Amino acid sequence: MTLPEPTPEEMEERAAIDRSTRYPVMFFFTSAAAWLLVATLLGLVSSVKLRLPGLWDDCAFMAYGRLFPAHLNSLVYGWAMQAGVGVMLWLMARLTRNQLRNQAGILVAGHLWNAGVTFAVFTSWFGFGNSLPLLDFPKWVWPFLGISYLLIVAGIIPMFRNRRESLVYVSEMYIVGAALWFPWIFFTANILIGKGSAPVMASGLDAWYITNLIYFWMAPVALAVAYYIVPKIAGRPIYSYPLAHASFWLLAFLAGWTGFSRFMGGPFPAWMPAVSGAATIFILLAIAATVFNLMATLKGCSKIWEFSPSLRFTVFGMLMLATYAVLAAFSSTFSFGQDLQFSHFLVGLDTLAIYGFFSMTIFGAIYFIVPRITGAEWPSGKRIRTHFWFSTYGIITLIVTMLIGGIAQGGNLANWDQAFSTSFVNSSAYVVGRALAWAMIFFSNFSFLYQLALMFAGKGRKSDGPTLIHAKPGEAESARAAAGL
Amino acid sequence: MKSDAFTKLIGGLAIAFALPLILLIVIPFNHQSSLQPVPYPEGQEVDGGMAAYPDATLYKVGESDYGAKIYAAEGCAYCHTQVVRPTYAGPDMWRRGWGGREEDGLARETRPLDYEQEEIALLGYQRIGQDLSNVGHRITTRELMHQHLLDPRSIDADSGMPAYKHLYRKSPYGKGWEPTAKAEALVDYLLSLKKDQPLPGVVTTGG
């Protein structure tokens, strides 16, 4: 079964929607890509610093404890969330067939958000942070991000309420979820941390916030993209709607319970890490069902992903999501968690979530959206290929080295009669892998930012055919089909 | 019909979120905020004749909690944990000195009340460096702690810790380095890290 061809009126309507989202969405994408470059550079420098602790000793800004939070803040708030918001806005407008109103408000929110990110990155870098990963900024910074996000939610929800189809798409459900859940976890964590006299809960809340950001915000946004792009490019409906709904609600009811399993055996009532661990394991079901659903939708069209950049990035992102869910479930059991807890494995896991599944899926969306809102095609398919492969090599290098390095480090830590420093010495070779990975990711995103800047400046390729990864003359027809046009 | 689907979706999302928010966050948060010091039974001998666990003054070094702020701002918690896990969850207590004073039979896992003096308990992210829950028992003098911060590899050649030279300034009298107020506060804080106060009602076997 294939979807019907759009009529000229529908094409006109879509073009109008795309025009209405152009400036806000491009603003979010370009500033996100710029922050991504900053984040990958900080990731590279912090990894080098971790391998060579004596380097640049005199300089306060070059200590790992300052570089790493600045890297995380710029990667998550600067890149991931901004790019995600841009995608949410465009997808919601297209799915509900509404033009984006209040563009000025969204642009104000975008500037406010960038101000918040700048403060968050520089305060943690310049020594005003609080050592809580991803919430590592002074108290006065979070209202910038919080208020800005609420302004964006105020733009997204009315579109959903005024949608012009009676059917609710799965992608819409995920976007509404992501829109409402983020402020909830962000405000809860920031309001409660440091309040009352529950010092231990501050660290617990931070761990809860990190995994909730991954399962309650990153996963929904990435899945909204996948549920849009995969059927669109394959040209057929989703394999199973009931399965999509069931896995949505399964994820929704489990995600909020995760997080405390990062402190198994920590100073919490024992049921809290146990419940979190169980939730992380059951989430595996939701993720497996979702990824199966998407792959079944694609069945028999695997050739397309060789040509379509959007599909290639999205499918890779979904495979990484499945990998993440499996590894997260393993490390929440006592038998694996004992050794993996607090090791390099954790960094590998968090980066797998932020870069492996979230960013790769979002790249897919950006390669799909930007030509539509700027009315031009990507200048070079070769650069897209560079971006894909170096990102892939980078993230796989990072995951494998951090995973194996984490196991090695955790094993050395468990040998309690060995000198402690053996765990550092033996794992430092793997940190070289982490540095190499960030170097590759930095290189790949350089070509991404370059292309995006060309598109932003209106220097895209003016042509009726989409830019594909392999554009040999003989394959033009299958390529056209591949792009869903 | 339209608003119906909207209300249902929002309602479902709200329930999905409210359950963990209340059960996993708010109730444990309130419970922990309301924890009271536990008095020792009469006759139980503990260091310096304290009345209750936790004792706010027992291990405190220095006047303010500025040192804890420096610890947080320098990002120490990205490499150092302050969690000693019980033996079912990891071998932390087997590592010499991590759980506290073994020779006195006082080594134990960390408990929520151990962190009562701090505004935010920095349990940590990774364990690239040693666990610091009881570092105050392992490094006992200010000189050694300063040396550790200023030149970690002079103590352990394989140490992965960066030198915190920016917390020190060149001594005006020629040779050597002089700690700033930040370094002194950080050392106060590190020396105060001792999380092995005996628990009331638990008989210790050592000593």
Short mmCIF file of C-alpha atoms in Angstrom, two decimals, chain A residues 49-50 53-54 57-58 60 64-66 68-69 127 129-133 136 157 160-161 163 168 173 176-177 180-181 184-185 188 192-203 205 208 216 248-249 252-253 256-257 260 262-268 271-272 334 338 341-344 346-347 350 409 412-416 418-421 424-425, chain B residues 1-3 5-6 8-10 12-21 23-26 28-29 32-34 69 71-79 81 83-92 94-96 98 110-112 115-116 118-131 153 156 158-166 177 182:
data_model
loop_
_atom_site.label_atom_id
_atom_site.label_comp_id
_atom_site.label_asym_id
_atom_site.label_seq_id
_atom_site.Cartn_x
_atom_site.Cartn_y
_atom_site.Cartn_z
CA LYS A 49 43.08 16.57 29.58
CA LEU A 50 41.81 13.39 31.18
CA PRO A 53 46.36 15.33 33.68
CA GLY A 54 49.54 17.38 33.94
CA ASP A 57 48.40 22.81 34.98
CA ASP A 58 48.49 26.52 35.69
CA ALA A 60 42.03 27.09 35.91
CA TYR A 64 38.80 18.43 33.60
CA GLY A 65 36.30 19.27 36.33
CA ARG A 66 35.54 22.54 34.58
CA PHE A 68 33.59 18.48 31.20
CA PRO A 69 30.52 20.29 32.64
CA GLY A 127 34.05 28.06 38.37
CA GLY A 129 29.00 25.54 39.02
CA ASN A 130 27.68 23.07 41.55
CA SER A 131 29.13 19.76 40.27
CA LEU A 132 25.72 18.26 39.46
CA PRO A 133 25.97 17.00 35.86
CA ASP A 136 25.79 22.47 36.72
CA ILE A 157 0.28 23.29 22.22
CA PHE A 160 -2.05 20.76 18.46
CA ARG A 161 -5.39 21.98 19.81
CA ARG A 163 -5.16 20.55 14.38
CA VAL A 168 -3.95 12.05 16.29
CA MET A 173 1.65 12.47 20.87
CA VAL A 176 3.11 16.94 23.14
CA GLY A 177 4.76 14.61 25.64
CA LEU A 180 5.06 19.07 28.64
CA TRP A 181 7.45 16.68 30.36
CA TRP A 184 8.07 19.36 34.63
CA ILE A 185 11.36 17.58 35.26
CA THR A 188 11.08 19.92 39.80
CA LEU A 192 13.93 21.03 44.95
CA ILE A 193 17.74 20.86 44.76
CA GLY A 194 19.31 22.59 47.72
CA LYS A 195 15.95 23.08 49.43
CA GLY A 196 14.74 21.57 52.67
CA SER A 197 17.34 19.55 54.47
CA ALA A 198 17.55 16.64 52.11
CA PRO A 199 21.13 16.93 50.80
CA VAL A 200 21.25 13.39 49.45
CA MET A 201 18.12 13.89 47.37
CA ALA A 202 19.94 16.64 45.45
CA SER A 203 22.25 14.09 43.84
CA LEU A 205 17.28 14.30 41.75
CA TRP A 208 16.69 11.29 37.98
CA PHE A 216 11.12 11.79 28.71
CA PHE A 248 4.11 5.16 23.73
CA TRP A 249 2.14 4.62 26.91
CA ALA A 252 5.30 7.29 29.36
CA PHE A 253 4.44 5.31 32.46
CA GLY A 256 9.62 8.89 35.33
CA TRP A 257 10.77 6.04 37.56
CA PHE A 260 18.14 6.30 41.02
CA ARG A 262 22.81 5.23 39.09
CA PHE A 263 23.32 5.11 42.84
CA MET A 264 22.78 1.42 43.55
CA GLY A 265 23.88 0.90 47.12
CA GLY A 266 23.92 4.66 47.64
CA PRO A 267 22.50 6.43 50.68
CA PHE A 268 18.89 6.03 49.63
CA TRP A 271 13.70 0.36 47.11
CA MET A 272 14.47 3.54 45.16
CA PHE A 334 23.35 -5.51 40.48
CA GLN A 338 28.52 -3.26 40.68
CA GLN A 341 28.67 2.07 38.17
CA PHE A 342 30.92 5.17 38.33
CA SER A 343 33.16 3.83 35.52
CA HIS A 344 33.82 5.21 32.01
CA LEU A 346 28.56 5.77 32.30
CA VAL A 347 30.08 8.49 30.14
CA ASP A 350 25.25 9.18 28.36
CA GLN A 409 38.31 0.31 34.90
CA ASN A 412 40.41 -2.75 38.46
CA LEU A 413 38.34 -0.81 40.98
CA ALA A 414 36.84 -4.07 42.17
CA ASN A 415 40.32 -5.50 42.84
CA TRP A 416 40.45 -3.88 46.24
CA GLN A 418 45.46 -3.43 44.01
CA ALA A 419 46.69 0.14 44.18
CA PHE A 420 43.89 2.52 43.22
CA SER A 421 45.90 4.21 40.49
CA PHE A 424 43.44 5.06 36.15
CA VAL A 425 46.57 3.82 34.39
CA MET B 1 -14.22 15.16 19.60
CA LYS B 2 -11.04 17.13 19.06
CA SER B 3 -10.82 18.56 22.57
CA ALA B 5 -8.66 13.55 22.41
CA PHE B 6 -6.62 16.46 23.70
CA LYS B 8 -7.40 12.41 27.24
CA LEU B 9 -3.82 12.75 26.04
CA ILE B 10 -2.96 15.48 28.53
CA GLY B 12 -2.70 10.41 30.49
CA LEU B 13 0.58 12.28 30.33
CA ALA B 14 -0.16 13.98 33.65
CA ILE B 15 -0.91 10.68 35.41
CA ALA B 16 2.19 9.09 33.89
CA PHE B 17 4.23 11.88 35.35
CA ALA B 18 2.44 12.53 38.64
CA LEU B 19 2.86 8.97 39.90
CA PRO B 20 6.69 8.91 39.95
CA LEU B 21 6.81 12.59 40.90
CA LEU B 23 5.99 8.48 44.98
CA LEU B 24 9.63 8.64 43.93
CA ILE B 25 10.47 12.30 44.48
CA VAL B 26 8.13 14.27 46.75
CA PRO B 28 11.11 10.56 49.85
CA PHE B 29 12.18 14.21 49.72
CA GLN B 32 14.44 12.88 54.21
CA SER B 33 13.91 16.52 55.11
CA SER B 34 12.19 15.47 58.31
CA LYS B 69 31.38 25.46 47.37
CA TYR B 71 34.76 21.56 45.83
CA ALA B 72 31.58 21.89 43.75
CA ALA B 73 32.77 24.77 41.59
CA GLU B 74 36.03 23.04 40.66
CA GLY B 75 33.97 20.06 39.50
CA CYS B 76 35.64 17.62 41.91
CA ALA B 77 32.50 15.45 41.91
CA TYR B 78 32.98 14.57 38.24
CA CYS B 79 35.92 12.34 39.26
CA THR B 81 32.45 10.01 44.55
CA VAL B 83 29.48 7.02 48.32
CA VAL B 84 30.59 3.88 50.12
CA ARG B 85 28.33 1.10 48.93
CA PRO B 86 27.37 -1.81 51.16
CA THR B 87 29.02 -5.09 50.17
CA TYR B 88 25.98 -6.37 48.25
CA ALA B 89 26.34 -3.51 45.76
CA GLY B 90 30.10 -3.35 45.32
CA PRO B 91 33.47 -3.96 46.95
CA ASP B 92 33.97 -0.40 48.28
CA TRP B 94 37.08 -3.78 51.15
CA ARG B 95 39.29 -1.00 49.91
CA ARG B 96 41.54 0.15 52.72
CA TRP B 98 37.30 3.93 52.22
CA THR B 110 27.40 5.74 53.91
CA ARG B 111 23.94 6.64 55.26
CA PRO B 112 21.65 9.59 54.40
CA TYR B 115 25.55 14.22 54.66
CA GLU B 116 23.37 16.30 56.96
CA GLU B 118 25.97 19.82 53.56
CA GLU B 119 23.53 21.77 51.47
CA ILE B 120 23.95 19.43 48.50
CA ALA B 121 25.49 16.00 48.95
CA LEU B 122 27.84 15.53 46.00
CA LEU B 123 27.62 11.78 45.58
CA GLY B 124 29.56 12.07 42.35
CA TYR B 125 29.36 11.09 38.70
CA GLN B 126 32.42 8.98 37.97
CA ARG B 127 35.14 7.36 40.06
CA ILE B 128 38.27 8.39 38.21
CA GLY B 129 39.85 9.33 41.53
CA GLN B 130 39.45 7.82 44.98
CA ASP B 131 36.23 7.91 46.92
CA ARG B 153 52.11 13.29 41.33
CA ASP B 156 51.61 9.01 43.68
CA ASP B 158 50.55 7.39 38.64
CA SER B 159 47.94 9.80 39.92
CA GLY B 160 45.50 11.10 37.32
CA MET B 161 44.63 14.22 39.26
CA PRO B 162 45.41 17.64 37.78
CA ALA B 163 47.40 20.03 39.94
CA TYR B 164 45.24 22.85 41.30
CA LYS B 165 47.95 25.47 41.00
CA HIS B 166 45.41 28.19 40.37
CA TRP B 177 53.72 28.30 46.78
CA LYS B 182 40.06 29.18 48.47
#
